[in-house]
């Protein structure tokens, strides 16, 4: 990716009975949760100088 602000939307969750009752993507959501809460991912993001923003911060940058 080029330098600047990018957007990646993930829907993390726990692969449990409740989530499986409402979506067929419970397993993928669990995998996303595991990836984006791992120490390895945190180290990679830091090494790549990638700063995470929450949705509110991201929207505020769009309004500048």
Coordinates of C-alpha atoms in Angstrom, one line a residue:
X1 CA 0.0 0.0 0.0
X2 CA 1.1 3.6 -0.6
X3 CA 1.7 5.8 2.4
X4 CA -1.4 7.4 3.8
X5 CA -4.7 6.4 5.4
X6 CA -6.2 3.1 4.4
X7 CA -9.2 1.2 5.6
X8 CA -9.5 -2.5 6.5
X9 CA -12.8 -3.5 8.1
X10 CA -12.9 -6.8 10.1
X11 CA -15.7 -8.3 12.1
X12 CA -14.1 -10.2 14.9
X13 CA -15.9 -12.6 17.1
X14 CA -15.8 -15.8 19.0
X15 CA -16.8 -19.0 17.2
X16 CA -19.5 -19.9 19.6
X17 CA -23.1 -21.0 19.5
X18 CA -24.4 -17.5 19.6
X19 CA -22.4 -16.2 16.7
X20 CA -23.0 -19.4 14.6
X21 CA -26.8 -18.7 15.2
X22 CA -26.6 -15.4 13.3
X23 CA -23.9 -15.9 10.7
X24 CA -22.2 -18.5 8.6
X25 CA -18.9 -16.6 9.1
X26 CA -18.3 -17.4 12.7
X27 CA -15.1 -19.4 12.0
X28 CA -13.7 -16.6 9.8
X29 CA -14.5 -14.0 12.4
X30 CA -12.8 -16.0 15.1
X31 CA -9.7 -16.3 12.8
X32 CA -9.7 -12.5 12.3
X33 CA -9.9 -12.0 16.1
X34 CA -7.0 -14.4 16.7
X35 CA -4.9 -12.7 14.0
X36 CA -5.5 -9.1 15.0
X37 CA -5.0 -9.8 18.7
X38 CA -1.8 -11.8 18.3
X39 CA 1.6 -10.5 19.5
X40 CA 3.1 -11.3 16.1
X41 CA 0.6 -9.0 14.3
X42 CA 1.3 -6.2 16.8
X43 CA 5.0 -6.5 16.2
X44 CA 4.5 -6.5 12.4
X45 CA 2.3 -3.4 12.5
X46 CA 4.9 -1.6 14.7
X47 CA 7.8 -2.7 12.4
X48 CA 5.9 -1.4 9.4
X49 CA 5.0 1.9 11.2
X50 CA 1.3 1.2 10.8
X51 CA -0.9 3.0 13.3
X52 CA -4.3 1.6 14.1
X53 CA -7.3 3.9 14.4
X54 CA -10.7 3.3 15.7
X55 CA -13.8 4.1 13.6
X56 CA -14.3 7.5 15.3
X57 CA -10.7 8.6 14.6
X58 CA -10.9 7.4 11.0
X59 CA -14.2 9.3 10.3
X60 CA -12.7 12.4 11.9
X61 CA -9.8 12.3 9.4
X62 CA -12.2 12.1 6.5
X63 CA -13.9 15.3 7.6
X64 CA -10.7 17.4 7.5

